[in-house]
Amino acid sequence: MALWGGRFEQGVGELTQEFGASLPVDKALYRQDIAGSIAHSAMLAAQGVISQEDADAIRAGLKGIEADIDAGRFAFDINDEDIHMSIEAELTRRIGEAGARLHTGRSRNDQVATDTRLAAKALAKELMSANLSLRDALVQAARDAGGTVLPGMTHLQHAQPVLFSHHLLAYVWMLARDFKRLAAAFDAADASPLGAAALAGTSYPLDRGMTAEGLGFARVIPNSLDAVSDRDFLLDLEYACSVMAVHLSRLSEEIVLWSSQEFGFITLSDAFSTGSSIMPQKKNPDFAELIRGKTGRVVGDLMQLLMTVKGLPLAYNKDLQEDKEGALDAAHTLSQCLAVMTGMVGTWTVNADRMRAVMRKGHLAATDVADYLAKRGMPFREAHAVVGHLVLTAEKRGVDIADLPFEEFKAASELFEPDITGALDLDAVVAARTTEGGTAPARVAEQLKLAEEAQSADARTVENLTPVVEMGQGA
Ligand code: ARG
């Protein structure tokens, strides 16, 4: 019979027992559940609701159970329905009556909300650290890239040359924003529901501030109904995961393109590539593709929870039990993706010569040739048309605009002088883009410094987070 079996004449059916059980998922939260129970029982003793001896016995019993689960020697029984029942039932088997006093002034509704918030904090913190590691790898790659130039593209067509470091730093800024979203998700989770009991609070003299502090929560949730019903913190976490996954997917797509024969901009290390079972020559960017693929899964987890909470009346409803699987999956999947991406970026070879070679055909200096005329007095629109004709001439001859003889330029406009060659040099084209945030080497050096400062600030944020209860690995 379940722990709530008193008012029933029959046990739950086998099918519904299995259908209603969340143990296979929420056993991952065993550390959080034990921490919550220890904090609750210590507070009950401090408030004189249970004796100090009972609280000590509860604490010792729970620590023993935690050690057993950590060591993988705890036999979970599906008949226990969820991690809360599982641990409480085992505690009472081990320490007797004191164990049966643990649940005084508490409901599984505030218990599960507490456990889930503790888990969300731990997961957000892990992801924040993983986010910083990937940014480290990208910043290092940007530093290593030096003056390497690649064809910047719009519509996947050659547009203007940019520093490879500039391109990589764009991803660093995307990840810096992802970090902020994770920090916001951490903060959303950082409030204690414990003491809300089933939905209305209790008649026991609970000290909610004490349990909140004991568990490392920044604050107490002010409304007991909201405390047991709110899952926004999981939505925030899954949204943060989703946007970050989308960013990794975009980078993955570029890696797949860059490592193709057509581009050849990078070569992935063997450790981050796979072969084909039939084509001996193949070296595939499987892991970049898989990160791109797993993005669908992470975003799907967010969609699932949004749909699950839509239309739920206050307060706890069993639907809410469907909240944890997706959140754990999203965080776990993203954490794997971040680790793999960090390794991939840290070990690829950049083919700078190849990047330069492909820029011999795309007329990447065309904008600068038009700017050359505009700076000598021609209205820009007119200059655009003049250079458009030069590009057409070059296209017909199968050469780049930079390879046209000076006479062609002179025939197109009297304003062209021999110094036009300077405007055609791709390094000069890059160096000329001196706008703040532009690709000129001096600007990129400034940007690199800003990125490093943001990283140090975010690393300090991680150090200053409120305490977390780390996820256990034993279940
Ligand atoms: N396993 C449940 C969950 O994950 C715990 C809360 C159950 N509460 C209840 N009143 N049935 O949401």
GROMACS .gro file of C-alpha atoms and ligand atoms in nm:
model
  487
    1MET     CA    1   0.000   0.000   0.000
    2ALA     CA    2   0.127   0.347  -0.085
    3LEU     CA    3   0.212   0.597   0.192
    4TRP     CA    4  -0.121   0.766   0.119
    5GLY     CA    5  -0.314   0.437   0.127
    6GLY     CA    6  -0.518   0.493   0.447
    7ARG     CA    7  -0.846   0.596   0.286
    8PHE     CA    8  -0.834   0.323   0.021
    9GLU     CA    9  -0.969  -0.030   0.040
   10GLN     CA   10  -0.768  -0.157  -0.255
   11GLY     CA   11  -0.416  -0.092  -0.377
   12VAL     CA   12  -0.364   0.089  -0.705
   13GLY     CA   13  -0.377  -0.131  -1.016
   14GLU     CA   14  -0.052  -0.250  -1.172
   15LEU     CA   15  -0.110  -0.053  -1.490
   16THR     CA   16  -0.200   0.271  -1.314
   17GLN     CA   17   0.082   0.227  -1.063
   18GLU     CA   18   0.332   0.220  -1.346
   19PHE     CA   19   0.150   0.494  -1.537
   20GLY     CA   20   0.141   0.725  -1.236
   21ALA     CA   21   0.496   0.665  -1.120
   22SER     CA   22   0.759   0.928  -1.178
   23LEU     CA   23   1.040   0.742  -1.002
   24PRO     CA   24   1.225   0.647  -1.323
   25VAL     CA   25   1.267   1.020  -1.392
   26ASP     CA   26   1.275   1.192  -1.054
   27LYS     CA   27   1.519   0.953  -0.889
   28ALA     CA   28   1.778   1.178  -1.055
   29LEU     CA   29   1.678   1.434  -0.790
   30TYR     CA   30   1.766   1.216  -0.490
   31ARG     CA   31   2.029   1.455  -0.356
   32GLN     CA   32   1.792   1.750  -0.377
   33ASP     CA   33   1.516   1.550  -0.207
   34ILE     CA   34   1.744   1.447   0.079
   35ALA     CA   35   1.878   1.800   0.125
   36GLY     CA   36   1.519   1.931   0.136
   37SER     CA   37   1.416   1.673   0.397
   38ILE     CA   38   1.719   1.742   0.617
   39ALA     CA   39   1.651   2.117   0.607
   40HIS     CA   40   1.282   2.062   0.680
   41SER     CA   41   1.342   1.829   0.977
   42ALA     CA   42   1.611   2.056   1.125
   43MET     CA   43   1.363   2.343   1.109
   44LEU     CA   44   1.085   2.132   1.265
   45ALA     CA   45   1.319   2.058   1.557
   46ALA     CA   46   1.426   2.422   1.591
   47GLN     CA   47   1.057   2.518   1.607
   48GLY     CA   48   0.983   2.247   1.865
   49VAL     CA   49   0.753   2.055   1.628
   50ILE     CA   50   0.966   1.738   1.651
   51SER     CA   51   1.241   1.649   1.899
   52GLN     CA   52   1.606   1.715   1.828
   53GLU     CA   53   1.673   1.339   1.865
   54ASP     CA   54   1.421   1.265   1.590
   55ALA     CA   55   1.579   1.532   1.368
   56ASP     CA   56   1.925   1.384   1.431
   57ALA     CA   57   1.801   1.034   1.351
   58ILE     CA   58   1.633   1.162   1.034
   59ARG     CA   59   1.950   1.336   0.924
   60ALA     CA   60   2.171   1.033   0.988
   61GLY     CA   61   1.920   0.801   0.819
   62LEU     CA   62   1.894   1.024   0.512
   63LYS     CA   63   2.272   1.059   0.487
   64GLY     CA   64   2.298   0.679   0.493
   65ILE     CA   65   2.042   0.649   0.215
   66GLU     CA   66   2.226   0.914   0.013
   67ALA     CA   67   2.555   0.726   0.051
   68ASP     CA   68   2.386   0.408  -0.069
   69ILE     CA   69   2.232   0.574  -0.375
   70ASP     CA   70   2.561   0.753  -0.452
   71ALA     CA   71   2.735   0.415  -0.444
   72GLY     CA   72   2.471   0.260  -0.671
   73ARG     CA   73   2.367   0.004  -0.409
   74PHE     CA   74   2.013   0.131  -0.346
   75ALA     CA   75   1.738  -0.090  -0.489
   76PHE     CA   76   1.462   0.142  -0.611
   77ASP     CA   77   1.114  -0.010  -0.602
   78ILE     CA   78   0.872   0.117  -0.868
   79ASN     CA   79   0.585   0.065  -0.620
   80ASP     CA   80   0.720   0.372  -0.438
   81GLU     CA   81   0.575   0.598  -0.710
   82ASP     CA   82   0.831   0.876  -0.682
   83ILE     CA   83   1.163   0.969  -0.524
   84HIS     CA   84   0.992   1.136  -0.228
   85MET     CA   85   0.796   0.820  -0.137
   86SER     CA   86   1.095   0.602  -0.208
   87ILE     CA   87   1.328   0.784   0.030
   88GLU     CA   88   1.069   0.843   0.302
   89ALA     CA   89   0.958   0.478   0.304
   90GLU     CA   90   1.318   0.359   0.324
   91LEU     CA   91   1.394   0.610   0.601
   92THR     CA   92   1.108   0.478   0.811
   93ARG     CA   93   1.222   0.120   0.749
   94ARG     CA   94   1.567   0.221   0.872
   95ILE     CA   95   1.490   0.448   1.171
   96GLY     CA   96   1.128   0.371   1.260
   97GLU     CA   97   0.892   0.627   1.409
   98ALA     CA   98   1.121   0.930   1.367
   99GLY     CA   99   1.110   0.869   0.993
  100ALA     CA  100   0.731   0.880   1.005
  101ARG     CA  101   0.747   1.229   1.159
  102LEU     CA  102   0.951   1.379   0.872
  103HIS     CA  103   0.653   1.474   0.658
  104THR     CA  104   0.492   1.686   0.932
  105GLY     CA  105   0.383   2.023   0.793
  106ARG     CA  106   0.493   1.932   0.443
  107SER     CA  107   0.329   1.805   0.125
  108ARG     CA  108   0.482   1.643  -0.177
  109ASN     CA  109   0.358   1.951  -0.358
  110ASP     CA  110   0.600   2.189  -0.188
  111GLN     CA  111   0.856   1.909  -0.163
  112VAL     CA  112   0.868   1.841  -0.537
  113ALA     CA  113   0.873   2.212  -0.618
  114THR     CA  114   1.169   2.252  -0.380
  115ASP     CA  115   1.359   1.956  -0.527
  116THR     CA  116   1.297   2.072  -0.882
  117ARG     CA  117   1.414   2.426  -0.808
  118LEU     CA  118   1.729   2.294  -0.645
  119ALA     CA  119   1.792   2.077  -0.951
  120ALA     CA  120   1.726   2.369  -1.188
  121LYS     CA  121   1.985   2.576  -1.001
  122ALA     CA  122   2.243   2.298  -1.022
  123LEU     CA  123   2.177   2.242  -1.393
  124ALA     CA  124   2.186   2.613  -1.475
  125LYS     CA  125   2.517   2.647  -1.294
  126GLU     CA  126   2.670   2.348  -1.477
  127LEU     CA  127   2.558   2.495  -1.808
  128MET     CA  128   2.699   2.836  -1.719
  129SER     CA  129   3.041   2.676  -1.664
  130ALA     CA  130   3.014   2.476  -1.986
  131ASN     CA  131   2.914   2.796  -2.169
  132LEU     CA  132   3.231   2.963  -2.040
  133SER     CA  133   3.448   2.670  -2.154
  134LEU     CA  134   3.316   2.695  -2.509
  135ARG     CA  135   3.369   3.071  -2.509
  136ASP     CA  136   3.727   3.007  -2.393
  137ALA     CA  137   3.784   2.770  -2.686
  138LEU     CA  138   3.636   3.017  -2.936
  139VAL     CA  139   3.834   3.311  -2.798
  140GLN     CA  140   4.150   3.100  -2.813
  141ALA     CA  141   4.071   3.006  -3.175
  142ALA     CA  142   4.010   3.375  -3.252
  143ARG     CA  143   4.347   3.465  -3.099
  144ASP     CA  144   4.521   3.186  -3.294
  145ALA     CA  145   4.359   3.302  -3.619
  146GLY     CA  146   4.568   3.622  -3.629
  147GLY     CA  147   4.522   3.795  -3.965
  148THR     CA  148   4.344   3.503  -4.133
  149VAL     CA  149   4.076   3.637  -4.367
  150LEU     CA  150   3.774   3.450  -4.500
  151PRO     CA  151   3.503   3.557  -4.742
  152GLY     CA  152   3.226   3.711  -4.534
  153MET     CA  153   2.893   3.610  -4.682
  154THR     CA  154   2.536   3.727  -4.704
  155HIS     CA  155   2.282   3.490  -4.864
  156LEU     CA  156   2.576   3.243  -4.856
  157GLN     CA  157   2.729   3.446  -5.143
  158HIS     CA  158   3.068   3.617  -5.119
  159ALA     CA  159   3.012   3.964  -4.978
  160GLN     CA  160   3.312   4.131  -4.811
  161PRO     CA  161   3.625   3.984  -4.659
  162VAL     CA  162   3.636   3.960  -4.278
  163LEU     CA  163   3.886   3.840  -4.024
  164PHE     CA  164   3.823   3.479  -3.924
  165SER     CA  165   3.867   3.593  -3.563
  166HIS     CA  166   3.585   3.846  -3.615
  167HIS     CA  167   3.360   3.568  -3.741
  168LEU     CA  168   3.437   3.346  -3.441
  169LEU     CA  169   3.384   3.632  -3.197
  170ALA     CA  170   3.030   3.675  -3.328
  171TYR     CA  171   2.958   3.332  -3.175
  172VAL     CA  172   3.127   3.437  -2.852
  173TRP     CA  173   2.880   3.725  -2.818
  174MET     CA  174   2.587   3.494  -2.889
  175LEU     CA  175   2.710   3.269  -2.611
  176ALA     CA  176   2.760   3.567  -2.380
  177ARG     CA  177   2.390   3.645  -2.419
  178ASP     CA  178   2.309   3.278  -2.355
  179PHE     CA  179   2.500   3.306  -2.030
  180LYS     CA  180   2.276   3.594  -1.922
  181ARG     CA  181   1.968   3.385  -1.999
  182LEU     CA  182   2.105   3.100  -1.787
  183ALA     CA  183   2.179   3.341  -1.504
  184ALA     CA  184   1.820   3.467  -1.525
  185ALA     CA  185   1.693   3.106  -1.515
  186PHE     CA  186   1.910   3.041  -1.210
  187ASP     CA  187   1.763   3.344  -1.038
  188ALA     CA  188   1.408   3.241  -1.126
  189ALA     CA  189   1.468   2.906  -0.955
  190ASP     CA  190   1.639   3.063  -0.656
  191ALA     CA  191   1.329   3.100  -0.434
  192SER     CA  192   1.200   2.852  -0.178
  193PRO     CA  193   0.851   2.702  -0.201
  194LEU     CA  194   0.908   2.489   0.111
  195GLY     CA  195   0.644   2.557   0.377
  196ALA     CA  196   0.368   2.615   0.123
  197ALA     CA  197   0.266   2.257   0.207
  198ALA     CA  198  -0.018   2.126  -0.013
  199LEU     CA  199  -0.134   2.468  -0.131
  200ALA     CA  200  -0.236   2.691   0.159
  201GLY     CA  201   0.049   2.680   0.411
  202THR     CA  202   0.013   2.488   0.739
  203SER     CA  203  -0.094   2.534   1.100
  204TYR     CA  204   0.254   2.437   1.227
  205PRO     CA  205   0.486   2.723   1.323
  206LEU     CA  206   0.721   2.668   1.027
  207ASP     CA  207   1.018   2.897   0.974
  208ARG     CA  208   1.030   2.926   0.597
  209GLY     CA  209   1.326   3.159   0.608
  210MET     CA  210   1.529   2.898   0.791
  211THR     CA  211   1.469   2.620   0.537
  212ALA     CA  212   1.527   2.862   0.251
  213GLU     CA  213   1.860   2.965   0.395
  214GLY     CA  214   1.960   2.610   0.482
  215LEU     CA  215   1.902   2.507   0.121
  216GLY     CA  216   2.085   2.804  -0.027
  217PHE     CA  217   1.780   2.978  -0.168
  218ALA     CA  218   1.803   3.355  -0.207
  219ARG     CA  219   1.447   3.417  -0.093
  220VAL     CA  220   1.110   3.269   0.003
  221ILE     CA  221   0.817   3.256  -0.241
  222PRO     CA  222   0.553   3.490  -0.095
  223ASN     CA  223   0.239   3.303  -0.207
  224SER     CA  224   0.177   2.938  -0.116
  225LEU     CA  225  -0.041   2.874  -0.422
  226ASP     CA  226   0.218   3.019  -0.656
  227ALA     CA  227   0.489   2.825  -0.473
  228VAL     CA  228   0.339   2.486  -0.561
  229SER     CA  229   0.207   2.577  -0.908
  230ASP     CA  230   0.490   2.774  -1.062
  231ARG     CA  231   0.715   2.605  -1.317
  232ASP     CA  232   0.826   2.925  -1.492
  233PHE     CA  233   1.179   2.864  -1.370
  234LEU     CA  234   1.190   2.544  -1.578
  235LEU     CA  235   1.049   2.726  -1.880
  236ASP     CA  236   1.322   2.988  -1.834
  237LEU     CA  237   1.589   2.720  -1.814
  238GLU     CA  238   1.457   2.534  -2.117
  239TYR     CA  239   1.427   2.857  -2.313
  240ALA     CA  240   1.786   2.944  -2.227
  241CYS     CA  241   1.886   2.593  -2.336
  242SER     CA  242   1.686   2.624  -2.658
  243VAL     CA  243   1.839   2.953  -2.770
  244MET     CA  244   2.188   2.825  -2.688
  245ALA     CA  245   2.118   2.503  -2.878
  246VAL     CA  246   2.005   2.709  -3.178
  247HIS     CA  247   2.333   2.902  -3.160
  248LEU     CA  248   2.532   2.579  -3.151
  249SER     CA  249   2.326   2.455  -3.443
  250ARG     CA  250   2.415   2.760  -3.651
  251LEU     CA  251   2.783   2.713  -3.573
  252SER     CA  252   2.747   2.342  -3.654
  253GLU     CA  253   2.601   2.427  -3.993
  254GLU     CA  254   2.903   2.646  -4.066
  255ILE     CA  255   3.137   2.370  -3.954
  256VAL     CA  256   2.962   2.125  -4.188
  257LEU     CA  257   3.000   2.372  -4.476
  258TRP     CA  258   3.356   2.474  -4.390
  259SER     CA  259   3.477   2.114  -4.369
  260SER     CA  260   3.326   2.021  -4.709
  261GLN     CA  261   3.543   1.980  -5.020
  262GLU     CA  262   3.375   2.286  -5.171
  263PHE     CA  263   3.477   2.517  -4.888
  264GLY     CA  264   3.775   2.341  -4.730
  265PHE     CA  265   3.816   2.624  -4.477
  266ILE     CA  266   3.879   2.391  -4.182
  267THR     CA  267   3.979   2.031  -4.129
  268LEU     CA  268   3.824   1.860  -3.830
  269SER     CA  269   4.050   1.646  -3.616
  270ASP     CA  270   4.002   1.270  -3.651
  271ALA     CA  271   3.865   1.254  -3.297
  272PHE     CA  272   3.573   1.473  -3.406
  273SER     CA  273   3.498   1.301  -3.737
  274THR     CA  274   3.367   0.966  -3.850
  275GLY     CA  275   3.417   0.746  -4.155
  276SER     CA  276   3.174   0.564  -4.382
  277SER     CA  277   3.107   0.190  -4.370
  278ILE     CA  278   3.111   0.174  -4.752
  279MET     CA  279   3.309   0.473  -4.885
  280PRO     CA  280   3.668   0.444  -4.767
  281GLN     CA  281   3.755   0.804  -4.849
  282LYS     CA  282   3.487   0.964  -4.630
  283LYS     CA  283   3.556   1.186  -4.332
  284ASN     CA  284   3.223   1.312  -4.207
  285PRO     CA  285   3.142   1.597  -3.966
  286ASP     CA  286   2.894   1.370  -3.783
  287PHE     CA  287   2.924   1.543  -3.449
  288ALA     CA  288   2.849   1.888  -3.586
  289GLU     CA  289   2.548   1.735  -3.762
  290LEU     CA  290   2.440   1.564  -3.441
  291ILE     CA  291   2.457   1.890  -3.245
  292ARG     CA  292   2.244   2.048  -3.517
  293GLY     CA  293   2.004   1.753  -3.489
  294LYS     CA  294   1.984   1.753  -3.111
  295THR     CA  295   1.870   2.114  -3.121
  296GLY     CA  296   1.528   1.989  -3.232
  297ARG     CA  297   1.513   1.778  -2.921
  298VAL     CA  298   1.603   2.062  -2.684
  299VAL     CA  299   1.351   2.300  -2.842
  300GLY     CA  300   1.096   2.016  -2.835
  301ASP     CA  301   1.145   1.986  -2.458
  302LEU     CA  302   1.058   2.355  -2.419
  303MET     CA  303   0.748   2.317  -2.636
  304GLN     CA  304   0.635   2.014  -2.435
  305LEU     CA  305   0.646   2.201  -2.103
  306LEU     CA  306   0.474   2.508  -2.245
  307MET     CA  307   0.190   2.283  -2.362
  308THR     CA  308   0.181   2.094  -2.033
  309VAL     CA  309   0.132   2.403  -1.815
  310LYS     CA  310  -0.107   2.574  -2.052
  311GLY     CA  311  -0.458   2.570  -1.907
  312LEU     CA  312  -0.367   2.429  -1.563
  313PRO     CA  313  -0.580   2.568  -1.280
  314LEU     CA  314  -0.414   2.645  -0.947
  315ALA     CA  315  -0.268   2.475  -0.758
  316TYR     CA  316  -0.086   2.141  -0.795
  317ASN     CA  317  -0.213   1.915  -1.070
  318LYS     CA  318  -0.060   1.581  -1.159
  319ASP     CA  319   0.016   1.717  -1.506
  320LEU     CA  320   0.304   1.897  -1.337
  321GLN     CA  321   0.476   1.563  -1.290
  322GLU     CA  322   0.554   1.585  -1.662
  323ASP     CA  323   0.784   1.883  -1.597
  324LYS     CA  324   1.110   1.712  -1.508
  325GLU     CA  325   1.189   1.471  -1.789
  326GLY     CA  326   1.218   1.737  -2.056
  327ALA     CA  327   1.411   1.978  -1.837
  328LEU     CA  328   1.664   1.711  -1.741
  329ASP     CA  329   1.688   1.600  -2.104
  330ALA     CA  330   1.735   1.954  -2.235
  331ALA     CA  331   2.007   2.033  -1.984
  332HIS     CA  332   2.184   1.700  -2.029
  333THR     CA  333   2.167   1.714  -2.408
  334LEU     CA  334   2.293   2.071  -2.420
  335SER     CA  335   2.573   1.998  -2.178
  336GLN     CA  336   2.692   1.715  -2.407
  337CYS     CA  337   2.664   1.940  -2.712
  338LEU     CA  338   2.868   2.213  -2.541
  339ALA     CA  339   3.142   1.969  -2.443
  340VAL     CA  340   3.163   1.823  -2.795
  341MET     CA  341   3.162   2.166  -2.959
  342THR     CA  342   3.437   2.284  -2.723
  343GLY     CA  343   3.651   1.987  -2.825
  344MET     CA  344   3.577   2.033  -3.195
  345VAL     CA  345   3.671   2.402  -3.197
  346GLY     CA  346   3.984   2.335  -2.992
  347THR     CA  347   4.119   2.073  -3.233
  348TRP     CA  348   4.025   2.181  -3.585
  349THR     CA  349   4.288   2.295  -3.834
  350VAL     CA  350   4.224   2.628  -4.006
  351ASN     CA  351   4.316   2.633  -4.375
  352ALA     CA  352   4.401   3.002  -4.411
  353ASP     CA  353   4.550   2.958  -4.761
  354ARG     CA  354   4.234   2.794  -4.886
  355MET     CA  355   4.020   3.077  -4.747
  356ARG     CA  356   4.240   3.325  -4.931
  357ALA     CA  357   4.240   3.123  -5.252
  358VAL     CA  358   3.861   3.114  -5.281
  359MET     CA  359   3.852   3.492  -5.253
  360ARG     CA  360   4.015   3.521  -5.595
  361LYS     CA  361   3.677   3.499  -5.770
  362GLY     CA  362   3.404   3.663  -5.562
  363HIS     CA  363   3.471   4.034  -5.637
  364LEU     CA  364   3.490   4.091  -5.262
  365ALA     CA  365   3.653   4.433  -5.311
  366ALA     CA  366   3.363   4.568  -5.522
  367THR     CA  367   3.212   4.776  -5.241
  368ASP     CA  368   3.550   4.935  -5.177
  369VAL     CA  369   3.594   5.023  -5.544
  370ALA     CA  370   3.257   5.200  -5.533
  371ASP     CA  371   3.362   5.372  -5.208
  372TYR     CA  372   3.684   5.480  -5.387
  373LEU     CA  373   3.477   5.667  -5.645
  374ALA     CA  374   3.233   5.805  -5.390
  375LYS     CA  375   3.518   5.940  -5.179
  376ARG     CA  376   3.639   6.123  -5.492
  377GLY     CA  377   3.306   6.298  -5.538
  378MET     CA  378   3.088   6.060  -5.739
  379PRO     CA  379   2.744   6.002  -5.580
  380PHE     CA  380   2.745   5.652  -5.428
  381ARG     CA  381   2.451   5.525  -5.635
  382GLU     CA  382   2.636   5.623  -5.956
  383ALA     CA  383   2.956   5.464  -5.829
  384HIS     CA  384   2.760   5.145  -5.752
  385ALA     CA  385   2.646   5.129  -6.118
  386VAL     CA  386   2.997   5.195  -6.256
  387VAL     CA  387   3.143   4.915  -6.045
  388GLY     CA  388   2.852   4.688  -6.132
  389HIS     CA  389   2.956   4.721  -6.499
  390LEU     CA  390   3.318   4.645  -6.408
  391VAL     CA  391   3.201   4.329  -6.225
  392LEU     CA  392   3.000   4.230  -6.533
  393THR     CA  393   3.309   4.275  -6.752
  394ALA     CA  394   3.515   4.066  -6.509
  395GLU     CA  395   3.246   3.795  -6.495
  396LYS     CA  396   3.242   3.773  -6.878
  397ARG     CA  397   3.619   3.724  -6.878
  398GLY     CA  398   3.600   3.474  -6.592
  399VAL     CA  399   3.824   3.681  -6.363
  400ASP     CA  400   3.790   3.873  -6.036
  401ILE     CA  401   3.742   4.249  -6.046
  402ALA     CA  402   4.089   4.279  -5.889
  403ASP     CA  403   4.240   4.115  -6.200
  404LEU     CA  404   4.105   4.368  -6.452
  405PRO     CA  405   4.377   4.585  -6.611
  406PHE     CA  406   4.398   4.949  -6.502
  407GLU     CA  407   4.275   5.065  -6.848
  408GLU     CA  408   3.936   4.905  -6.781
  409PHE     CA  409   3.903   5.107  -6.463
  410LYS     CA  410   4.011   5.426  -6.635
  411ALA     CA  411   3.762   5.365  -6.917
  412ALA     CA  412   3.485   5.315  -6.662
  413SER     CA  413   3.562   5.642  -6.481
  414GLU     CA  414   3.818   5.920  -6.512
  415LEU     CA  415   3.830   5.930  -6.131
  416PHE     CA  416   4.031   5.605  -6.114
  417GLU     CA  417   4.405   5.656  -6.052
  418PRO     CA  418   4.678   5.390  -6.021
  419ASP     CA  419   4.629   5.387  -5.642
  420ILE     CA  420   4.304   5.189  -5.703
  421THR     CA  421   4.513   4.875  -5.648
  422GLY     CA  422   4.518   4.966  -5.278
  423ALA     CA  423   4.140   4.947  -5.266
  424LEU     CA  424   4.154   4.606  -5.434
  425ASP     CA  425   4.388   4.446  -5.182
  426LEU     CA  426   4.178   4.224  -4.953
  427ASP     CA  427   4.386   4.292  -4.642
  428ALA     CA  428   4.345   4.662  -4.710
  429VAL     CA  429   3.972   4.611  -4.756
  430VAL     CA  430   3.958   4.443  -4.414
  431ALA     CA  431   4.180   4.704  -4.251
  432ALA     CA  432   3.962   4.985  -4.386
  433ARG     CA  433   3.658   4.869  -4.187
  434THR     CA  434   3.746   5.068  -3.881
  435THR     CA  435   3.393   5.136  -3.753
  436GLU     CA  436   3.346   5.040  -3.389
  437GLY     CA  437   3.256   4.670  -3.406
  438GLY     CA  438   3.402   4.643  -3.757
  439THR     CA  439   3.645   4.382  -3.887
  440ALA     CA  440   3.963   4.598  -3.900
  441PRO     CA  441   4.237   4.420  -3.700
  442ALA     CA  442   4.263   4.705  -3.449
  443ARG     CA  443   3.888   4.694  -3.387
  444VAL     CA  444   3.888   4.316  -3.354
  445ALA     CA  445   4.172   4.342  -3.101
  446GLU     CA  446   3.954   4.579  -2.896
  447GLN     CA  447   3.663   4.341  -2.930
  448LEU     CA  448   3.873   4.046  -2.816
  449LYS     CA  449   3.953   4.240  -2.502
  450LEU     CA  450   3.586   4.317  -2.441
  451ALA     CA  451   3.500   3.949  -2.490
  452GLU     CA  452   3.768   3.849  -2.239
  453GLU     CA  453   3.639   4.104  -1.988
  454ALA     CA  454   3.283   3.974  -2.028
  455GLN     CA  455   3.415   3.624  -1.969
  456SER     CA  456   3.593   3.720  -1.647
  457ALA     CA  457   3.281   3.900  -1.524
  458ASP     CA  458   3.069   3.594  -1.601
  459ALA     CA  459   3.319   3.364  -1.430
  460ARG     CA  460   3.283   3.584  -1.119
  461THR     CA  461   2.905   3.554  -1.150
  462VAL     CA  462   2.939   3.175  -1.135
  463GLU     CA  463   3.159   3.202  -0.826
  464ASN     CA  464   2.909   3.430  -0.651
  465LEU     CA  465   2.594   3.226  -0.715
  466THR     CA  466   2.399   3.113  -0.409
  467PRO     CA  467   2.491   2.757  -0.302
  468VAL     CA  468   2.360   2.468  -0.513
  469VAL     CA  469   2.291   2.103  -0.436
  470GLU     CA  470   2.489   1.923  -0.708
  471MET     CA  471   2.308   1.656  -0.909
  472GLY     CA  472   2.384   1.308  -0.781
  473GLN     CA  473   2.519   1.048  -1.025
  474GLY     CA  474   2.419   0.735  -0.836
  475ALA     CA  475   2.061   0.685  -0.949
  476ARG     N1  476   0.571   1.282  -0.832
  476ARG     C1  477   0.500   1.404  -0.816
  476ARG     C2  478   0.553   1.509  -0.916
  476ARG     O1  479   0.655   1.488  -0.971
  476ARG     C3  480   0.517   1.456  -0.678
  476ARG     C4  481   0.407   1.542  -0.631
  476ARG     C5  482   0.287   1.460  -0.610
  476ARG     N2  483   0.186   1.527  -0.543
  476ARG     C6  484   0.060   1.484  -0.544
  476ARG     N3  485  -0.026   1.548  -0.479
  476ARG     N4  486   0.028   1.381  -0.617
  476ARG     O2  487   0.492   1.611  -0.942
   0.00000   0.00000   0.00000
